Amino acid sequence: MSTAMAVEFKLPDLGEGVHEGQVVKLHVRAGETIREDAPLMEVETDKAAVEIPSPVTGTVTRCHVEENELVHVGDVMFTFDAAEAGRPAAASEAPPQRTATTPTPVVATGGHVSGRRTPASPSVRRIARERGIDLSSIHGSGPGGRVTRADVEAASGGAFTNPPKVMSAETATQRPPVVEATPVTPLAPAAPRAGTNPLAVEGTEDSDEYGMIVRQPLSQARKTISNVMSTAWTTIPHVTDCNDADITELERMRREFADPDHPDRRLTVLAFVVRAVCRALQSVPILNATLDESSGEVVYRRYVNIGIGVETERGLVAPVIRDADRMTVGQIADALEIISSNARSASFGVNDTRGGTYTISNAGAMGPTRYSTPIIQPGQVGCLALGRARKMPWVVDDEIVPRLILPLSHSMDHRLVDGGREIPYIGHLIEDLQNPMRFMI
């Protein structure tokens, strides 16, 4: 005989210093049933979209919030009639055989440790739910313990009869760490289809004195980005230095790179740049520092955490590679793959964007751009933007030859960094990029 009890679900802690968020999507409504750990709602907060699972199996008797509503930690989100432990499951809900629960894998990137739930792409989570597989019972074989489609297939005891039509790079990976896609390649805006209106956007139609317009509310993520950028631009005196690096030799080395321990690993130019930036920051530590205005002190940090700008559907985010200075180029490549795929699939937490000491924006991956004026993150004193590398005529030993040139745009906080410090930094960076054997040995 089944019994039920009323359970109120309150918005849980979403990360250090985060007190509110915007409801992006509700996966269930009043009167619908849900199983424990199935997606309940999505909340967008401080650049991160967080998928919140159901804490119980039961029926939603009341939904206390609506989509696009601003909610606070501790607010009641749902009321459930939850089945008590020991209720016999219906035949259609027969629980699968489960293995002993394995601790949630963490990203093995030399210091980047995450306490979030089992990493997996949304498509893999959907397939696991359809198969009745508990992801926490699977030891992921993908980079950083990420659960792949192959892992779920193995756990279900057979191949899928209806595999997803589109399989992402991370779900195709079958042994760690395999990089099947170019790391940190921001999502470029899709070109309008033939016959569609390129100006068509969703929102509330209105008009002004010149014609029809569409009003669209700012998302919580875009509000956060707007506030951070406004603060950074109005409080930090920016100076941007534009340079070029001849990466012809680096590109040759990248293409010929072979790691016997990881034969399927592919490196990207960005992985080399991150490594070179770490070395340059160690030689000019002021660019890894921060200004404590309240105490009137310069705070030098003995750790190097590199934020990587990644373009997503909800805007630009900068997930952080922690202790990047302790990593090899190969380990950095693995970390880039993990944070970029997590950011694009929204399977990362708010804390994954915190603690950065310096930021790199791979702007050239989005299109044919050269130089820009990157905005420095508050709490940092430098930001590097990479343009798109291209072959150009270059003078080498008094001869004009074709070389692969990478544009560099480096912004610095002029309160702490002047030319006498920035020029040696950028010089060290360019020398390393042009002579990559210096940091590959």
Coordinates of C-alpha atoms in Angstrom, one line a residue:
M1 CA 0.0 0.0 0.0
S2 CA 1.5 3.3 -1.1
T3 CA 1.7 6.4 1.0
A4 CA 2.9 9.9 0.2
M5 CA 4.1 12.9 2.0
A6 CA 4.2 16.6 1.1
V7 CA 7.7 17.9 0.3
E8 CA 8.7 21.5 -0.3
F9 CA 11.7 22.1 -2.5
K10 CA 13.6 25.3 -1.9
L11 CA 16.2 26.8 -4.2
P12 CA 19.6 25.4 -3.0
D13 CA 22.9 27.1 -2.7
L14 CA 24.1 27.8 -6.3
G15 CA 27.7 28.8 -5.4
E16 CA 29.8 31.0 -3.3
G17 CA 28.4 34.6 -3.1
V18 CA 25.4 33.8 -5.3
H19 CA 22.1 34.7 -3.8
E20 CA 19.7 34.9 -6.8
G21 CA 19.1 33.7 -10.3
Q22 CA 16.6 33.7 -13.1
V23 CA 14.4 30.7 -13.9
V24 CA 15.2 29.9 -17.5
K25 CA 13.1 26.7 -17.9
L26 CA 10.7 24.6 -15.9
H27 CA 10.8 21.0 -16.9
V28 CA 7.6 20.0 -15.0
R29 CA 4.3 21.7 -14.1
A30 CA 1.7 21.1 -11.4
G31 CA 0.1 17.7 -11.9
E32 CA 3.0 16.1 -13.6
T33 CA 5.2 13.3 -12.1
I34 CA 8.9 13.3 -12.0
R35 CA 11.6 10.8 -10.9
E36 CA 14.4 11.5 -8.5
D37 CA 17.5 13.1 -10.2
A38 CA 15.5 14.0 -13.4
P39 CA 15.9 17.6 -14.6
L40 CA 13.5 19.8 -12.6
M41 CA 14.4 23.3 -13.6
E42 CA 17.2 25.5 -15.1
V43 CA 18.4 28.6 -13.3
E44 CA 20.7 31.2 -14.8
T45 CA 23.0 33.0 -12.4
D46 CA 26.2 34.9 -12.7
K47 CA 27.1 33.7 -16.2
A48 CA 26.2 30.1 -15.5
A49 CA 23.1 28.1 -16.3
V50 CA 22.5 25.5 -13.6
E51 CA 20.4 22.5 -14.2
I52 CA 18.7 21.5 -10.9
P53 CA 17.6 17.9 -10.5
S54 CA 14.5 16.7 -8.6
P55 CA 15.3 15.6 -5.0
V56 CA 12.4 13.1 -5.0
T57 CA 10.2 10.8 -7.0
G58 CA 6.6 12.0 -6.9
T59 CA 3.9 14.3 -8.3
V60 CA 4.2 18.1 -8.5
T61 CA 1.2 19.5 -6.6
R62 CA 2.2 23.1 -6.9
C63 CA 4.8 25.1 -8.9
H64 CA 5.6 28.3 -7.0
V65 CA 7.6 30.0 -9.8
E66 CA 7.3 30.9 -13.5
E67 CA 9.9 31.0 -16.2
N68 CA 11.9 34.3 -16.4
E69 CA 11.1 35.0 -12.7
L70 CA 13.9 36.2 -10.4
V71 CA 14.3 33.8 -7.5
H72 CA 16.5 33.7 -4.4
V73 CA 18.3 31.0 -2.5
G74 CA 15.9 29.5 0.0
D75 CA 12.7 30.4 -1.9
V76 CA 10.2 27.6 -2.3
M77 CA 10.2 26.4 -5.9
F78 CA 7.9 23.3 -5.9
T79 CA 5.7 21.3 -3.6
F80 CA 5.6 17.5 -4.2
D81 CA 3.5 14.6 -3.2
A82 CA 6.6 12.3 -2.8
A83 CA 6.4 8.6 -2.6
E84 CA 7.9 7.3 0.7
A85 CA 10.8 4.9 0.6
G86 CA 9.8 1.3 0.0
R87 CA 6.9 2.0 -2.3
P88 CA 6.7 -0.8 -4.9
A89 CA 7.5 0.5 -8.4
A90 CA 5.1 0.1 -11.2
A91 CA 6.1 -2.4 -14.0
S92 CA 6.9 0.5 -16.3
E93 CA 9.1 2.0 -13.6
A94 CA 11.0 -1.1 -12.6
P95 CA 14.4 0.2 -11.4
P96 CA 17.4 -1.1 -13.3
Q97 CA 20.1 -3.1 -11.8
R98 CA 22.7 -0.8 -10.2
T99 CA 26.3 -1.2 -9.5
A100 CA 28.0 0.3 -6.4
T101 CA 28.0 4.1 -6.7
T102 CA 31.3 5.5 -7.8
P103 CA 32.4 8.9 -6.4
T104 CA 31.8 11.7 -8.9
P105 CA 34.9 12.0 -11.2
V106 CA 36.8 15.3 -11.1
V107 CA 38.7 17.0 -13.8
A108 CA 42.2 15.8 -13.6
T109 CA 43.9 18.9 -14.8
G110 CA 46.6 19.5 -12.3
G111 CA 44.6 21.4 -9.8
H112 CA 41.2 22.1 -11.4
V113 CA 38.9 20.2 -9.1
S114 CA 35.1 20.5 -9.3
G115 CA 32.5 19.2 -6.8
R116 CA 29.6 19.2 -9.2
R117 CA 27.6 16.1 -10.2
T118 CA 28.7 13.6 -12.7
P119 CA 29.8 15.4 -15.9
A120 CA 27.9 14.5 -19.0
S121 CA 26.3 16.2 -22.0
P122 CA 22.6 16.9 -22.1
S123 CA 22.1 14.2 -24.9
V124 CA 23.9 11.6 -22.8
R125 CA 21.7 12.5 -19.7
R126 CA 18.6 12.2 -21.9
I127 CA 19.7 8.7 -23.1
A128 CA 20.5 7.6 -19.6
R129 CA 17.1 8.7 -18.4
E130 CA 15.4 6.8 -21.2
R131 CA 17.4 3.7 -20.3
G132 CA 16.9 4.1 -16.6
I133 CA 20.6 4.4 -15.9
D134 CA 21.9 6.3 -12.9
L135 CA 24.8 8.4 -14.1
S136 CA 26.4 8.5 -10.7
S137 CA 26.9 4.7 -10.9
I138 CA 29.0 5.0 -14.0
H139 CA 32.8 5.7 -14.0
G140 CA 33.1 8.1 -17.0
S141 CA 35.8 7.2 -19.6
G142 CA 35.8 10.7 -21.2
P143 CA 38.2 13.6 -20.4
G144 CA 38.0 14.4 -16.7
G145 CA 35.7 11.5 -15.9
R146 CA 33.0 12.7 -18.3
V147 CA 30.3 10.0 -19.0
T148 CA 30.1 9.3 -22.7
R149 CA 27.4 7.7 -24.8
A150 CA 29.6 4.5 -25.0
D151 CA 29.7 4.4 -21.1
V152 CA 25.9 4.5 -20.9
E153 CA 25.6 1.9 -23.7
A154 CA 28.0 -0.4 -21.8
A155 CA 26.0 0.1 -18.5
S156 CA 22.7 -0.7 -20.3
G157 CA 24.1 -4.0 -21.6
G158 CA 23.6 -3.4 -25.2
A159 CA 23.7 -1.0 -28.2
F160 CA 21.2 1.7 -28.7
T161 CA 18.5 0.9 -31.3
N162 CA 17.9 4.6 -31.9
P163 CA 21.1 6.5 -31.5
P164 CA 21.0 10.3 -31.4
K165 CA 21.2 11.8 -34.9
V166 CA 23.8 14.2 -33.8
M167 CA 26.7 13.1 -31.5
S168 CA 28.9 15.7 -30.0
A169 CA 32.7 15.3 -29.8
E170 CA 32.8 14.6 -26.1
T171 CA 30.2 11.8 -26.4
A172 CA 32.2 10.2 -29.2
T173 CA 35.3 10.0 -27.0
Q174 CA 36.0 6.6 -25.7
R175 CA 39.2 6.8 -23.8
P176 CA 40.7 9.7 -21.8
P177 CA 42.0 12.2 -22.7
V178 CA 40.9 12.2 -26.4
V179 CA 40.4 15.6 -28.1
E180 CA 38.0 15.1 -30.9
A181 CA 37.2 18.8 -31.4
T182 CA 39.2 22.0 -31.5
P183 CA 39.3 23.2 -27.9
V184 CA 37.7 26.5 -27.0
T185 CA 36.2 27.2 -30.4
P186 CA 33.4 29.7 -29.6
L187 CA 30.0 29.2 -31.3
A188 CA 29.7 31.4 -34.3
P189 CA 26.3 32.9 -35.0
A190 CA 24.4 30.7 -37.5
A191 CA 23.9 32.2 -40.9
P192 CA 20.2 33.0 -41.8
R193 CA 18.6 30.3 -43.9
A194 CA 17.4 31.2 -47.4
G195 CA 14.0 32.8 -47.4
T196 CA 14.1 33.9 -43.7
N197 CA 14.3 37.3 -42.3
P198 CA 17.8 37.9 -40.8
L199 CA 16.3 40.6 -38.5
A200 CA 13.6 38.2 -37.1
V201 CA 14.0 37.8 -33.3
E202 CA 11.8 36.7 -30.6
G203 CA 10.2 39.2 -28.3
T204 CA 7.4 41.7 -27.9
E205 CA 6.5 43.7 -31.0
D206 CA 6.4 47.4 -30.7
S207 CA 7.1 50.5 -32.8
D208 CA 9.1 53.7 -32.5
E209 CA 9.0 56.8 -34.7
Y210 CA 11.0 55.1 -37.4
G211 CA 9.2 51.8 -37.7
M212 CA 8.5 48.4 -36.1
I213 CA 10.8 47.1 -33.3
V214 CA 11.0 44.1 -31.1
R215 CA 11.6 44.3 -27.3
Q216 CA 13.4 41.5 -25.6
P217 CA 14.1 41.3 -21.9
L218 CA 17.8 40.9 -20.8
S219 CA 18.6 37.5 -19.5
Q220 CA 20.2 37.2 -16.1
A221 CA 23.5 36.2 -17.7
R222 CA 23.4 39.3 -20.0
K223 CA 22.6 41.6 -17.1
T224 CA 25.6 40.2 -15.2
I225 CA 27.9 40.6 -18.2
S226 CA 26.6 44.2 -18.7
N227 CA 27.2 45.1 -15.1
V228 CA 30.7 43.5 -15.0
M229 CA 31.8 45.1 -18.3
S230 CA 30.5 48.5 -17.3
T231 CA 32.3 48.3 -14.0
A232 CA 35.5 47.2 -15.6
W233 CA 35.5 49.8 -18.3
T234 CA 34.6 52.7 -16.0
T235 CA 37.0 51.8 -13.1
I236 CA 40.0 50.3 -14.9
P237 CA 42.2 52.7 -17.0
H238 CA 42.8 50.4 -20.0
V239 CA 45.8 50.6 -22.3
T240 CA 46.0 48.1 -25.2
D241 CA 49.2 47.0 -26.9
C242 CA 48.9 45.3 -30.3
N243 CA 51.6 43.0 -31.6
D244 CA 52.2 40.0 -33.9
A245 CA 53.9 36.7 -33.3
D246 CA 55.4 34.5 -36.0
I247 CA 54.0 31.1 -35.1
T248 CA 55.2 29.2 -38.2
E249 CA 57.5 26.9 -36.2
L250 CA 54.8 26.5 -33.5
E251 CA 52.3 25.4 -36.1
R252 CA 54.8 22.9 -37.6
M253 CA 55.5 21.5 -34.1
R254 CA 51.8 21.3 -33.3
R255 CA 51.0 19.3 -36.4
E256 CA 53.9 16.9 -35.9
F257 CA 53.3 16.5 -32.2
A258 CA 52.9 12.9 -31.0
D259 CA 52.4 11.7 -27.5
P260 CA 52.9 7.9 -27.1
D261 CA 50.8 7.9 -23.9
H262 CA 48.0 9.8 -25.6
P263 CA 48.2 8.9 -29.3
D264 CA 44.8 10.5 -30.1
R265 CA 45.5 13.8 -28.4
R266 CA 45.5 16.8 -30.6
L267 CA 47.0 20.1 -29.6
T268 CA 45.7 23.6 -30.5
V269 CA 47.5 26.8 -30.9
L270 CA 45.6 28.1 -27.8
A271 CA 47.2 25.4 -25.6
F272 CA 50.6 26.7 -26.6
V273 CA 49.5 30.3 -25.9
V274 CA 48.2 29.4 -22.5
R275 CA 51.6 27.7 -21.6
A276 CA 53.5 30.7 -23.0
V277 CA 51.3 33.2 -21.0
C278 CA 52.0 31.3 -17.8
R279 CA 55.7 31.5 -18.3
A280 CA 55.5 35.3 -19.1
L281 CA 53.4 35.9 -16.0
Q282 CA 56.0 34.2 -13.9
S283 CA 58.7 36.5 -15.4
V284 CA 56.6 39.7 -14.9
P285 CA 54.4 38.9 -11.8
I286 CA 52.7 42.3 -11.6
L287 CA 50.4 41.1 -14.5
N288 CA 49.2 38.2 -12.3
A289 CA 48.5 40.5 -9.4
T290 CA 45.5 42.5 -8.3
L291 CA 44.9 45.9 -6.7
D292 CA 43.3 46.0 -3.3
E293 CA 42.0 49.5 -3.2
S294 CA 40.5 49.2 0.3
S295 CA 43.9 48.6 1.8
G296 CA 46.0 50.4 -0.8
E297 CA 48.1 47.3 -1.5
V298 CA 49.2 45.3 -4.5
V299 CA 48.4 41.6 -4.0
Y300 CA 50.8 39.3 -5.8
R301 CA 49.3 35.8 -6.3
R302 CA 51.6 32.8 -6.2
Y303 CA 49.1 30.8 -8.3
V304 CA 48.2 31.2 -11.9
N305 CA 44.6 30.6 -12.9
I306 CA 43.8 31.3 -16.5
G307 CA 40.3 32.3 -17.6
I308 CA 39.4 31.3 -21.1
G309 CA 36.7 33.3 -22.9
V310 CA 34.1 31.0 -24.5
E311 CA 31.2 32.2 -26.5
T312 CA 27.9 30.4 -25.7
E313 CA 24.3 30.9 -26.5
R314 CA 23.8 32.9 -23.3
G315 CA 26.8 35.1 -23.9
L316 CA 30.5 35.1 -23.1
V317 CA 31.8 33.1 -20.1
A318 CA 35.3 32.6 -18.9
P319 CA 35.7 29.3 -17.1
V320 CA 39.0 29.0 -15.3
I321 CA 41.9 26.5 -15.6
R322 CA 43.3 26.4 -12.1
D323 CA 47.1 26.1 -11.5
A324 CA 47.7 26.3 -15.3
D325 CA 51.4 27.1 -14.7
R326 CA 51.9 23.6 -13.3
M327 CA 50.6 21.9 -16.5
T328 CA 52.2 20.7 -19.7
V329 CA 50.9 21.8 -23.0
G330 CA 49.2 18.4 -23.4
Q331 CA 47.5 18.8 -20.0
I332 CA 46.4 22.3 -20.9
A333 CA 44.9 20.9 -24.2
D334 CA 42.9 18.4 -22.1
A335 CA 41.7 21.1 -19.7
L336 CA 40.6 23.4 -22.7
E337 CA 38.6 20.5 -24.2
I338 CA 36.8 20.0 -20.9
I339 CA 35.9 23.6 -20.0
S340 CA 34.9 24.4 -23.6
S341 CA 32.5 21.4 -23.9
N342 CA 31.1 22.0 -20.4
A343 CA 30.5 25.7 -21.2
R344 CA 28.8 25.0 -24.5
S345 CA 26.6 22.3 -22.9
A346 CA 25.9 24.5 -19.8
S347 CA 27.1 21.7 -17.6
F348 CA 29.4 23.8 -15.4
G349 CA 28.9 25.6 -12.1
V350 CA 29.2 29.2 -11.0
N351 CA 32.4 28.5 -9.1
D352 CA 34.1 27.3 -12.4
T353 CA 34.2 30.9 -13.5
R354 CA 35.7 32.2 -10.3
G355 CA 39.3 32.7 -9.1
G356 CA 40.9 33.7 -12.4
T357 CA 44.1 35.8 -12.3
Y358 CA 44.4 36.5 -16.0
T359 CA 42.1 36.0 -19.0
I360 CA 42.7 35.0 -22.6
S361 CA 40.0 35.5 -25.3
N362 CA 40.3 33.4 -28.5
A363 CA 38.5 36.0 -30.6
G364 CA 40.1 34.7 -33.8
A365 CA 38.2 31.5 -33.6
M366 CA 35.0 33.3 -34.2
G367 CA 36.0 34.9 -37.5
P368 CA 38.5 36.9 -39.5
T369 CA 39.4 39.5 -36.8
R370 CA 42.9 40.8 -36.2
Y371 CA 43.2 43.3 -33.3
S372 CA 40.8 44.3 -30.6
T373 CA 40.6 46.1 -27.2
P374 CA 39.8 43.3 -24.7
I375 CA 38.2 44.4 -21.5
I376 CA 40.0 43.4 -18.3
Q377 CA 38.0 41.4 -15.7
P378 CA 37.6 43.1 -12.4
G379 CA 40.2 41.8 -10.0
Q380 CA 42.8 41.3 -12.7
V381 CA 45.2 43.6 -14.4
G382 CA 45.6 42.1 -17.9
C383 CA 43.7 40.4 -20.7
L384 CA 45.0 39.0 -23.9
A385 CA 43.0 38.6 -27.1
L386 CA 44.1 36.4 -30.0
G387 CA 43.2 37.4 -33.6
R388 CA 43.0 34.9 -36.4
A389 CA 46.3 33.6 -37.6
R390 CA 47.0 34.0 -41.3
K391 CA 49.8 33.6 -43.7
M392 CA 51.5 36.9 -44.5
P393 CA 54.6 38.2 -46.3
W394 CA 57.3 38.5 -43.6
V395 CA 60.9 39.6 -43.6
V396 CA 63.2 36.9 -42.5
D397 CA 67.0 37.3 -42.9
D398 CA 66.4 40.2 -45.3
E399 CA 64.1 38.0 -47.5
I400 CA 60.3 38.2 -47.9
V401 CA 58.8 34.8 -47.1
P402 CA 55.3 33.6 -46.3
R403 CA 54.9 33.1 -42.5
L404 CA 52.0 32.3 -40.2
I405 CA 51.3 35.4 -38.1
L406 CA 49.2 35.5 -35.0
P407 CA 47.8 39.0 -34.0
L408 CA 48.0 39.7 -30.3
S409 CA 46.0 42.5 -28.4
H410 CA 47.0 42.9 -24.8
S411 CA 45.1 45.2 -22.4
M412 CA 46.6 46.2 -19.1
D413 CA 45.5 48.2 -16.1
H414 CA 47.6 51.3 -16.3
R415 CA 47.3 51.9 -12.5
L416 CA 49.6 49.0 -11.9
V417 CA 51.2 48.3 -15.2
D418 CA 53.2 50.8 -17.3
G419 CA 55.3 50.3 -20.5
G420 CA 58.4 49.4 -18.5
R421 CA 56.6 46.2 -17.3
E422 CA 54.2 45.4 -20.1
I423 CA 56.8 45.5 -22.9
P424 CA 59.1 42.9 -21.3
Y425 CA 56.0 40.7 -20.7
I426 CA 54.8 40.8 -24.2
G427 CA 58.3 40.4 -25.5
H428 CA 58.7 37.2 -23.4
L429 CA 55.4 35.9 -24.7
I430 CA 56.3 36.5 -28.3
E431 CA 59.8 35.0 -27.9
D432 CA 58.2 31.8 -26.5
L433 CA 55.6 31.6 -29.2
Q434 CA 58.2 32.0 -31.9
N435 CA 60.6 29.5 -30.2
P436 CA 58.2 26.9 -28.8
M437 CA 61.0 24.4 -28.0
R438 CA 61.8 26.7 -25.0
F439 CA 58.8 25.5 -23.1
M440 CA 58.3 22.0 -24.7
I441 CA 61.5 20.6 -23.2

